[in-house]
XYZ file of C-alpha atoms in Angstrom:
589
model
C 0.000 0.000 0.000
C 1.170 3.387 -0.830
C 0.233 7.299 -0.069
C 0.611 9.416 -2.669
C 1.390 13.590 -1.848
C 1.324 16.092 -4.099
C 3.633 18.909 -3.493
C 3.488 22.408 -5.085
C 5.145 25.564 -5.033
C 8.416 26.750 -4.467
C 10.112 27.346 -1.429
C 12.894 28.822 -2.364
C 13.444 32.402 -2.294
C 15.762 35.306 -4.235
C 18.261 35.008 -1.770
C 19.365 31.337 -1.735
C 21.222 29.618 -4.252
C 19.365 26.611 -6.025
C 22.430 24.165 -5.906
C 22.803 24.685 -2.186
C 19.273 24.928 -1.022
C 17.649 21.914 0.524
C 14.058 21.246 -0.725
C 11.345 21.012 2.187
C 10.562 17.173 0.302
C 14.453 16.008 0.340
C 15.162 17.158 3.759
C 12.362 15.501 5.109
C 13.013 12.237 3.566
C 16.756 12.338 3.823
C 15.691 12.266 7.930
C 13.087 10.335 8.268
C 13.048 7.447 5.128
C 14.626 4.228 5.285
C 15.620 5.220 1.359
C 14.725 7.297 -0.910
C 14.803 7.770 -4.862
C 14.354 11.013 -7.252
C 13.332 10.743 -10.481
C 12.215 13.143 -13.064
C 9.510 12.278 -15.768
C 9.329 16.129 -17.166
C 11.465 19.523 -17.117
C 10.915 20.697 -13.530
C 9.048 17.874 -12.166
C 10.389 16.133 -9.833
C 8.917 12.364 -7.961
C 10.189 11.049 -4.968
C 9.649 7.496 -3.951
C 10.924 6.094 -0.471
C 9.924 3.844 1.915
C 8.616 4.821 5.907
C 7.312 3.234 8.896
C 9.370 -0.181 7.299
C 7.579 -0.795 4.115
C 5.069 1.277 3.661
C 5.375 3.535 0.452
C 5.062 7.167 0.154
C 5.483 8.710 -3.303
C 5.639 12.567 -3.787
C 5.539 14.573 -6.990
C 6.875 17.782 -7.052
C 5.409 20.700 -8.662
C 7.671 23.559 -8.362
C 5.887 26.322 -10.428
C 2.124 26.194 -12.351
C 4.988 26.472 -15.898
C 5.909 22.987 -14.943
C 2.008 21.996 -14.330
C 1.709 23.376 -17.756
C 3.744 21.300 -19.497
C 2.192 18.059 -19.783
C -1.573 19.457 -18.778
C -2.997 16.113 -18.898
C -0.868 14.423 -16.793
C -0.319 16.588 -14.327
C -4.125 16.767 -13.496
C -4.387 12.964 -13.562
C -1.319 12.839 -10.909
C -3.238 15.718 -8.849
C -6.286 13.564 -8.851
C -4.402 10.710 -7.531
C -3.275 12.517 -4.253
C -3.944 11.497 -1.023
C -1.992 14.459 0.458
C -1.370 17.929 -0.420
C 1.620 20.205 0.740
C 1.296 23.679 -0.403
C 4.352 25.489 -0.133
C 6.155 29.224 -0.273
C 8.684 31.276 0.735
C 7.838 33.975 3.298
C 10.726 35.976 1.148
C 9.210 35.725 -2.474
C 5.865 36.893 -3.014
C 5.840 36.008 -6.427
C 6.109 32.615 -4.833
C 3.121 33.299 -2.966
C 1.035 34.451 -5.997
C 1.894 31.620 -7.613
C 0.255 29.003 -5.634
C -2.464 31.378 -4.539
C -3.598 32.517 -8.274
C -2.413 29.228 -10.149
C -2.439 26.096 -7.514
C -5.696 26.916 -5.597
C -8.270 27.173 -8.168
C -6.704 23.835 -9.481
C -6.972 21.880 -5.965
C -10.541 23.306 -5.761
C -11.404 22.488 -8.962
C -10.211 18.666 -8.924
C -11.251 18.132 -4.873
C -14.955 20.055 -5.254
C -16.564 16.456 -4.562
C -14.220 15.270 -2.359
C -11.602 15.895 0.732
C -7.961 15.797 1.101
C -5.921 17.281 4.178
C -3.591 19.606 3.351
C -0.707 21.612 5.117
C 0.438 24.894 4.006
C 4.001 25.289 4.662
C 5.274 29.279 4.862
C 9.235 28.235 4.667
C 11.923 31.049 6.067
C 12.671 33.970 8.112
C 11.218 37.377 7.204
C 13.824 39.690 6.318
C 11.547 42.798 6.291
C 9.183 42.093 9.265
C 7.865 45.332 11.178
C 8.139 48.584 10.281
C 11.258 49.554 7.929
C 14.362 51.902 7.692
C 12.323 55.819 7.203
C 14.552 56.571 4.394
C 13.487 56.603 0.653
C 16.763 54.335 -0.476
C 15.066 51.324 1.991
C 11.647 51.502 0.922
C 12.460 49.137 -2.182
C 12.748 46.357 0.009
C 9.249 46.885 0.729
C 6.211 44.336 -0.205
C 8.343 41.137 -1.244
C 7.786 39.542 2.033
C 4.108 37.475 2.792
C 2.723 38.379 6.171
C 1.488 35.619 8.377
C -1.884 36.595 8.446
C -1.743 36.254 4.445
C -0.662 32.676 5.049
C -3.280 31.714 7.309
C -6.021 33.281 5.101
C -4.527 31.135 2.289
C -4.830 27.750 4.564
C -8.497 29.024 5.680
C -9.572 29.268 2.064
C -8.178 25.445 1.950
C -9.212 24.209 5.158
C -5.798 23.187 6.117
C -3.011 23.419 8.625
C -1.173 26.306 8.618
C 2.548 25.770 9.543
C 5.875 28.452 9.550
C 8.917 26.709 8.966
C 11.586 29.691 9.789
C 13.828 27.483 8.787
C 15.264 23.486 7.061
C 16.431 22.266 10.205
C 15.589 19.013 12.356
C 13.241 20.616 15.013
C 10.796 22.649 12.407
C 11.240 19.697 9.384
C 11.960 16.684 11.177
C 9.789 16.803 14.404
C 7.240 19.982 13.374
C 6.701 19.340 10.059
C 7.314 15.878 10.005
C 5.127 14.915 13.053
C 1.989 16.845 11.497
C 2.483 14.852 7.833
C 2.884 11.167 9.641
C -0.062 11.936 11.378
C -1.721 12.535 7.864
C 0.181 9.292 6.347
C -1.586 7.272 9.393
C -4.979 8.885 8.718
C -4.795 8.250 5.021
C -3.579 4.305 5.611
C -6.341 3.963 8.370
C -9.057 5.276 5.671
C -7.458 3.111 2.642
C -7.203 0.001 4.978
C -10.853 0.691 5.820
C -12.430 0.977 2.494
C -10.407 -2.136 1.318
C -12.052 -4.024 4.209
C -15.712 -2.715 3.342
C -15.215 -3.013 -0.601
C -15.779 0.625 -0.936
C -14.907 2.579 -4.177
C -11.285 3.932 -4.471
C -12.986 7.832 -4.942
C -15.040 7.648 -1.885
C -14.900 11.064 0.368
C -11.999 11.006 2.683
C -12.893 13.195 5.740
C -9.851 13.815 7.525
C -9.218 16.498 10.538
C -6.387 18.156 10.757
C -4.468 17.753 13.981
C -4.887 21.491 15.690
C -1.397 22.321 16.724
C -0.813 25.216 19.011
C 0.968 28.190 17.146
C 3.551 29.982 18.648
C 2.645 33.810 20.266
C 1.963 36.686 18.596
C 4.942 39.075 18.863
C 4.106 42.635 19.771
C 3.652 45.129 17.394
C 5.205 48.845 17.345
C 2.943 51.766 16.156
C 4.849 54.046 13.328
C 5.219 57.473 14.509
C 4.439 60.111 11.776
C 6.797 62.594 10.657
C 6.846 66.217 12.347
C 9.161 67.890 10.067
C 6.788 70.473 8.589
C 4.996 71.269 12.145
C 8.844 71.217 13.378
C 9.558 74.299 10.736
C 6.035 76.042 11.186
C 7.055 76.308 15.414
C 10.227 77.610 14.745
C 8.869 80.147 12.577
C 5.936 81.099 15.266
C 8.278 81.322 17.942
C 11.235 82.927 16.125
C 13.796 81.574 18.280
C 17.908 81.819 16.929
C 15.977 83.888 13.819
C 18.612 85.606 12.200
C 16.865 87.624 9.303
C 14.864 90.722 9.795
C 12.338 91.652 6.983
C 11.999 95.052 7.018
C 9.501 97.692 4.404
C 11.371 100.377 2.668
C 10.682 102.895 5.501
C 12.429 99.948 7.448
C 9.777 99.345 9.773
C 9.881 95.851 11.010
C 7.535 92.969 9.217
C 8.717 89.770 10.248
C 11.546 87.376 11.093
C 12.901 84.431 9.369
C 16.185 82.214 9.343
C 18.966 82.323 6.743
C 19.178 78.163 6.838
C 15.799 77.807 5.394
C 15.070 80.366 2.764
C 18.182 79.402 1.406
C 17.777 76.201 1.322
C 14.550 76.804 -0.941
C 15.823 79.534 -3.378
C 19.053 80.460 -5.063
C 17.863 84.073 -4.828
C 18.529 84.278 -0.763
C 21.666 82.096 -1.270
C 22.415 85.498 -3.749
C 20.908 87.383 -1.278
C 23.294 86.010 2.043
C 26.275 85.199 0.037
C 25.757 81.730 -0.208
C 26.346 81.780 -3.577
C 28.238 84.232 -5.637
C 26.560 86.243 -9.193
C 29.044 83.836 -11.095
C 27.715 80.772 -9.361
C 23.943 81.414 -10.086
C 24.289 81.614 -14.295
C 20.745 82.196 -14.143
C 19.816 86.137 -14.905
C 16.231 85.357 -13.899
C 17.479 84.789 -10.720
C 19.810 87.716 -10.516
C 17.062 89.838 -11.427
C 14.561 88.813 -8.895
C 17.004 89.322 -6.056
C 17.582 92.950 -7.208
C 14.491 94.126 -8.083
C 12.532 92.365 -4.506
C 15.245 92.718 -1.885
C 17.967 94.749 -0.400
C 20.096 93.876 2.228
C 20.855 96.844 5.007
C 24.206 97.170 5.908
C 24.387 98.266 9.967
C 27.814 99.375 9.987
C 27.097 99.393 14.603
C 26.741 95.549 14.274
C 29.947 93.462 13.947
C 29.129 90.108 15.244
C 29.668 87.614 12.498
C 26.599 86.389 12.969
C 23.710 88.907 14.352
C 20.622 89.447 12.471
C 20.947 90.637 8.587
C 18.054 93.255 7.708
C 16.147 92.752 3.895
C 14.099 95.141 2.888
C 11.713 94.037 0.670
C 10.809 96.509 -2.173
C 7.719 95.264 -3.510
C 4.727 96.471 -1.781
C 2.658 93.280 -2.580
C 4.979 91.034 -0.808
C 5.169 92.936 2.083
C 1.337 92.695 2.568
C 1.351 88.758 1.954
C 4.773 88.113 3.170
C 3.707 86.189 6.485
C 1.664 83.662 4.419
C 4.963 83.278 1.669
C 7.277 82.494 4.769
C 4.053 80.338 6.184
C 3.847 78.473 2.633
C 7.927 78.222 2.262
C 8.132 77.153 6.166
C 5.898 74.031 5.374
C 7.482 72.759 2.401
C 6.929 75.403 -0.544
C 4.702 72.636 -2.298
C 0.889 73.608 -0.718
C 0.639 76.072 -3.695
C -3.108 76.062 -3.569
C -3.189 76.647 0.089
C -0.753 79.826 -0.766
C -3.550 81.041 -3.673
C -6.405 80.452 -0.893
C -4.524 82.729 1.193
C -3.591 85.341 -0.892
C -7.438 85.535 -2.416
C -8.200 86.349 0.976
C -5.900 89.204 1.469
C -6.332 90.880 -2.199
C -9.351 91.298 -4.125
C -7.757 91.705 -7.464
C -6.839 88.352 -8.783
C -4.592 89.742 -11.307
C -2.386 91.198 -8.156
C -2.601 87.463 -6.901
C -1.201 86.039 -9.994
C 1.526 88.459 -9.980
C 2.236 87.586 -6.264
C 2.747 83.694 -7.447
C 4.078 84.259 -9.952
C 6.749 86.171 -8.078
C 7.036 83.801 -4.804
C 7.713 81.114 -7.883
C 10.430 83.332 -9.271
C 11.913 83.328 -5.832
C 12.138 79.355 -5.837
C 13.146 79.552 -9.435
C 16.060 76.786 -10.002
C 18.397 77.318 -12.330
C 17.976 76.171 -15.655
C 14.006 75.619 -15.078
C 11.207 77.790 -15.985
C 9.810 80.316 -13.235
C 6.046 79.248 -13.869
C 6.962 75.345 -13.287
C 6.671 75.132 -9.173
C 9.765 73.150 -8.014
C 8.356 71.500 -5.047
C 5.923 69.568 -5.200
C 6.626 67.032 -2.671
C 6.923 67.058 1.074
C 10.234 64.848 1.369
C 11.620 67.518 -1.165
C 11.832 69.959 1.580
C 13.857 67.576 3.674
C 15.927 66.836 1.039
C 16.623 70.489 0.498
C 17.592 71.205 3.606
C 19.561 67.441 4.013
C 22.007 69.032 1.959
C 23.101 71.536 4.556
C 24.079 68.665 7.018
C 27.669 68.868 7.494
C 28.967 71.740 5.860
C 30.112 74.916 7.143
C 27.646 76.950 4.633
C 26.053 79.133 7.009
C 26.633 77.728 9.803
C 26.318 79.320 13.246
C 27.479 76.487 15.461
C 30.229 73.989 15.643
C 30.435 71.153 17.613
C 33.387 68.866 19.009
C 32.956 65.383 18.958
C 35.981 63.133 20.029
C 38.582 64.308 17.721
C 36.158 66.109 14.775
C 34.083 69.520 14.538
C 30.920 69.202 12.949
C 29.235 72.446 11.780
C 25.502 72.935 12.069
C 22.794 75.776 12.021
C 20.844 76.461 15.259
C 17.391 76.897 13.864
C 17.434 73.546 12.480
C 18.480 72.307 15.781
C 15.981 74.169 17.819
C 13.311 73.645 15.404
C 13.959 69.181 15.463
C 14.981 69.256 19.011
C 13.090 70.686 21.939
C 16.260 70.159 24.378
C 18.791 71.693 21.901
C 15.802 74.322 21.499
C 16.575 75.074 25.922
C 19.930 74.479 25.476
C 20.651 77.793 22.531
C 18.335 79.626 24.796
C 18.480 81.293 28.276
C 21.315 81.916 30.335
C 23.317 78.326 28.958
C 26.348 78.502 28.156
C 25.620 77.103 25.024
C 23.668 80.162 23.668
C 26.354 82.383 23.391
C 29.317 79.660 22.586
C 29.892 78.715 18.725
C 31.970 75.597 19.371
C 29.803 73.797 21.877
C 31.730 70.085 23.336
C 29.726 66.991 23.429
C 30.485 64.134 25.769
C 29.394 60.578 26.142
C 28.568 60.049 22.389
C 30.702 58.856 19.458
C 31.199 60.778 16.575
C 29.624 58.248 14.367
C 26.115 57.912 16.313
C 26.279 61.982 16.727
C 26.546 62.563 12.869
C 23.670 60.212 12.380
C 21.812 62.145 14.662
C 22.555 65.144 13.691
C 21.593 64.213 9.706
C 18.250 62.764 11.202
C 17.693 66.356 12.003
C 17.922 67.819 9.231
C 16.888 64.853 6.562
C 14.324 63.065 9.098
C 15.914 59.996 7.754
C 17.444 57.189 10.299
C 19.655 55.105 8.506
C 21.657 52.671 11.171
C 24.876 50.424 9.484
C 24.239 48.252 12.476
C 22.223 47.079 15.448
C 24.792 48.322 17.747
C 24.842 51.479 16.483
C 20.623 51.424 16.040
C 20.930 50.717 20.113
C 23.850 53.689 20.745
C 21.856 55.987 18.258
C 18.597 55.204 20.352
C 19.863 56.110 23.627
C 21.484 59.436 21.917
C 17.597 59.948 20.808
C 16.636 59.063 24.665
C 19.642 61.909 26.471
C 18.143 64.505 23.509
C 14.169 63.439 23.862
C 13.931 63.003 19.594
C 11.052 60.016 20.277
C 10.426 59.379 16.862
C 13.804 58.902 16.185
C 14.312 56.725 19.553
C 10.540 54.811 18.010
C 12.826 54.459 14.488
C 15.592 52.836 15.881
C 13.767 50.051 18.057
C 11.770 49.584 14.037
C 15.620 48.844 13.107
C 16.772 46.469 15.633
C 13.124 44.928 14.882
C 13.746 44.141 11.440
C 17.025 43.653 11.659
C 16.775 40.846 14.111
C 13.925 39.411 12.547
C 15.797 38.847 9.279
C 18.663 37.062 11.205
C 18.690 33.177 10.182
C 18.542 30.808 13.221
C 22.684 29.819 12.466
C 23.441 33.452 12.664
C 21.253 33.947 16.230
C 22.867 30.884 17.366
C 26.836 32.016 16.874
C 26.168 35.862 16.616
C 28.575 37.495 19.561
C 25.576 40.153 20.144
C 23.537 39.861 23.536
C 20.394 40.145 23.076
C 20.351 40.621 27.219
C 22.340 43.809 26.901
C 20.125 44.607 24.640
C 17.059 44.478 26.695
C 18.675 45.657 29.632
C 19.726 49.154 27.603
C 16.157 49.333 26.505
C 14.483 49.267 29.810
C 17.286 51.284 31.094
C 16.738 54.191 28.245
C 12.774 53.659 28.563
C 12.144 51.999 25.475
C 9.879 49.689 27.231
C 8.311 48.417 24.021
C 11.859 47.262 22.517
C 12.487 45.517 25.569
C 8.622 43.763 25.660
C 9.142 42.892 21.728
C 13.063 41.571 22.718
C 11.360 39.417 25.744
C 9.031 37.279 23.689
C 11.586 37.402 20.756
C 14.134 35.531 23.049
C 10.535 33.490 24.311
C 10.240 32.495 20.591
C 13.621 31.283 19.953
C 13.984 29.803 23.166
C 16.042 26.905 22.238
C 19.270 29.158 20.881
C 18.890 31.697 23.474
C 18.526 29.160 26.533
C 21.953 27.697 25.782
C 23.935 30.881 25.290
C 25.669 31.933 28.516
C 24.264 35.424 29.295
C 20.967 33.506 29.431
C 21.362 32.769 32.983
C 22.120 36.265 33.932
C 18.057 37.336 33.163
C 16.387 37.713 36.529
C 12.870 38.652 37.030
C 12.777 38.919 32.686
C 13.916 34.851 32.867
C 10.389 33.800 34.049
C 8.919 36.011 31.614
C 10.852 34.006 28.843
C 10.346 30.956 30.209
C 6.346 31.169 30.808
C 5.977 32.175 27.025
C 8.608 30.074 25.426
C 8.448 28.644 22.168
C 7.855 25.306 21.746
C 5.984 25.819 24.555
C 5.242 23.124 26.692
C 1.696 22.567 25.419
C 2.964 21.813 21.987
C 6.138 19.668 22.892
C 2.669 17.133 24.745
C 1.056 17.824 21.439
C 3.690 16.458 19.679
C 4.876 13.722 21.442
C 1.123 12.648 21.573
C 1.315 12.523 17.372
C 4.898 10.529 17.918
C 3.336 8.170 20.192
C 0.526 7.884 18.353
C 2.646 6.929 15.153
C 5.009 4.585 16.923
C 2.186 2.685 18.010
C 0.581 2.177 14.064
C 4.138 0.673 12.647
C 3.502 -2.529 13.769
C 0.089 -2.476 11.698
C 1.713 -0.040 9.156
C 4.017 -3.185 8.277
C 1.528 -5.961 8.151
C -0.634 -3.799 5.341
């Protein structure tokens, strides 16, 4: 007597190389089969015959891809009709894997089994290298979407009415005992149901009604809320508030309009770079540009002030602007792309809509690039305005600040600081020290996790090269109170562990109990949950690595949610003993 299974779809991902990989069907037998033989009748079909339980024969054809199906239509239906088991199959890491067997192999098992039932297991094989929430910054976002979420799987095995299984990984405990226990249990079932209708002279396509075993699943891991982005409502305060503002805007009878900051209007239009000397006449090559500055703004020379740095006074010539110019600093202050909010404004503030037109038309001649036409808005984006302004991080262009970090200076500009930071914001105000210094020591940070945190500022992008550095860079966001940043960081060490195979958790030098013990200590309390039931979930690496023992009140923690929890190591051995007990009758079929 024989059981036949039917396996399709491909668990290999874009990562692994085909001529190392294991297959889920050759790993399995190469453990658990008292021999074993591959043939293959057709390109990319492959049938595996070997012997279990003593003598009892279990043959398994192997469809990789619904191409291969295609081949030899005919036959491959007739061999799908013939199975008393099905294994559906993926990789958590290729969703084009996924969409395969959900698009392709479904509708086929539905459409052969519509009269009749056959267990199946859906088998999700790998670790997710993208789980959580990922990197902020637009050079990670590519790695989005190739990854198939648990609760995609599950939804797949519900619309099947099978067992659902994850399989992080080819190894003896999720192959040989999970995987392997759940499909002996279906061998047994299937021999039990052929035995009986051979007894009672039933008919070979009878219904077979078989349950699937209902294994516990391991515990959900926590989940960390996404904090959105405060950049533009970062900019709007500091304009508000005014704080380190270092431009005056002043009417031609100098009386005083309103203040602004040198880092940001230049970091929107070439014509203040003109304007401040950020940029020379022979550096703009634009005369559009050169002709705006002149014919809008002056800049008032007070021959009284000498510090390098005090206030510079622009006098802006055109009447217009001066009536409209807090809702142009407003609009240029929260991006310079809301260019309908900007027309709403100004329709409010003049009647004539001819004077309106002229007004954008001269607010777009301010942001004129070079090279581009003045009636073509440049921004149009909100990350465009962090990217503007990203390109200011780490150069001594107009920079009012300087700081020493181990044995570098790093220049920066205090309204960005102020404006991102609310303790930087106390620290360049009052009677600190810091407010009146321009090279301003830091201590108890390394340059490296200081420059990222610093560029965060002024890109709101978090880009870690390492866990180590995610956990430094977070407790640098903790000492400064940046939350999202600190929230962005635990996202890192999230994903990053997540994607780590179980070989590399196993020999990895990195404690995982430091870890914890730096989150609670820096009050990322939901890191250190999240790291708790990771450890509970990969209990069998992290119990034998030494630092284990050091966990103290945390320990019981681990150990009341560990994974395989007691519950399903009973479950288990209850299939084992279950299938020990039917070789005896296996071998006399």
């Amino acid at each position: 007597m024989s059981v036949n299974i039917l396996l399709l779809g491909n668990e290999r991902d874009q990562f692994s190389d085909d001529n190392e990989h294991q297959s889920l069907a050759s790993f399995y037998l190469h453990r658990r089969a008292n021999r074993s033989l591959i043939q293959e009748n057709q390109p990319g079909l492959k049938v595996y015959q070997a012997d279990v339980f003593g003598n009892i024969q279990v043959v398994l054809h192997e469809f990789p891809s619904s191409d291969v199906l295609r081949v030899d239509l005919q036959t491959s239906q007739r061999v799908a009709s013939e199975a008393d088991i099905i294994i559906v199959k993926y990789s958590v890491n290729a969703k084009n894997s996924y969409l395969d067997v959900k698009d392709n192999f479904v509708p086929l098992i539905r459409q052969i089994f519509s009269h009749c039932t056959v267990p199946v297991i859906v088998a999700a094989v790998g670790s997710r290298i993208n789980e959580g929430p990922p990197c902020s910054c637009p050079l990670c976002t590519s790695d989005r979407g190739i990854c198939v979420t648990a609760s995609e799987g599950i939804q797949l095995a519900k619309d099947l009415a099978a067992t659902y299984m994850e399989l992080h990984a080819l190894n003896d405990f999720y192959v040989g005992s999970y995987f392997g226990g759940v499909l002996e249990y279906f061998i047994i079932q299937t021999l039990n149901t052929k035995t009986s209708a051979k007894s009672k002279k039933k008919k070979n396509n009878q219904f077979l009604k078989v349950k699937p075993p209902n294994l516990e699943q391991p515990e959900k891991m926590p989940v960390l809320q996404d904090d959105p982005s405060q950049y533009e409502s970062d900019f709007q305060g500091l304009l508000v508030h005014g704080q380190c503002a270092d431009v005056i805007f002043c009417t031609s009878s100098l009386e005083h309009l309103l203040e602004a900051h040198r880092i940001v209007l230049c970091s929107v239009s070439d014509v203040f770079m003109l304007l401040f000397g950020g940029k020379s006449a022979y550096e703009v090559h634009d005369s559009c540009v050169l002709k705006t500055t002149s014919n809008l703004f002056a800049v008032c020379r007070d021959v009284s002030v000498t510090a390098e740095y005090s206030p510079v006074r622009v006098i802006v010539k055109d009447s217009l602007l001066c009536s409209c110019l807090s809702d142009i600093l407003h609009f240029i202050y929260s991006g310079a792309y809301q260019w309908h909010l900007l027309k709403q404004q100004l329709r409010k503030k003049i009647e004539d809509p001819e004077d309106v037109a002229r007004v954008l038309h001269r607010v777009r001649c301010i942001l004129k690039k070079p090279g581009k036409e003045a009636d073509v808005s440049y921004y149009t984006e909100p990350w465009q305005f962090c990217s503007a302004l990203g390109r200011f991080f780490n150069t001594p262009l107009l920079a009012d600040v300087v700081f020493q970090v181990q044995d570098i200076t790093i220049p920066a500009h205090r309204a960005v600081l102020v404006a991102r930071c609310e303790v930087m914001a106390a620290m360049f105000s009052g009677s600190y020290a810091e407010a009146k210094s321009f090279l301003i020591p830091i201590y108890g940070i390394s340059k490296d996790t200081f420059l990222c945190f610093l560029e965060y500022l002024y890109s709101d992008c978090c880009c870690p090269a390492s866990i180590l550095q995610a956990m430094s860079l977070l407790v640098c966001s903790e000492m400064y109170q940046v939350y999202r940043l600190q929230h962005l960081c635990e996202h890192y060490i999230i994903s990053q562990l997540q994607s780590m195979p179980s070989r590399e958790l196993a020999t990895t030098s990195m404690s995982v109990v430091s870890l914890i013990r730096k989150a609670k200590f820096h009050n990322s309390e939901h890191l250190a949950t999240w790291l708790l039931h990771f450890m509970a979930l990969n209990y069998l690496i992290f119990s034998q690595k030494s630092d284990f023992q050091d966990l103290s009140e945390e320990r019981d923690f681990v150990e009341t949610h560990r994974w395989p929890s007691s519950i399903y190591l009973k479950q288990l051995a209850e299939y084992r003993q279950y299938i020990h007990s039917q070789k005896y009758r296996c071998s006399l079929m």
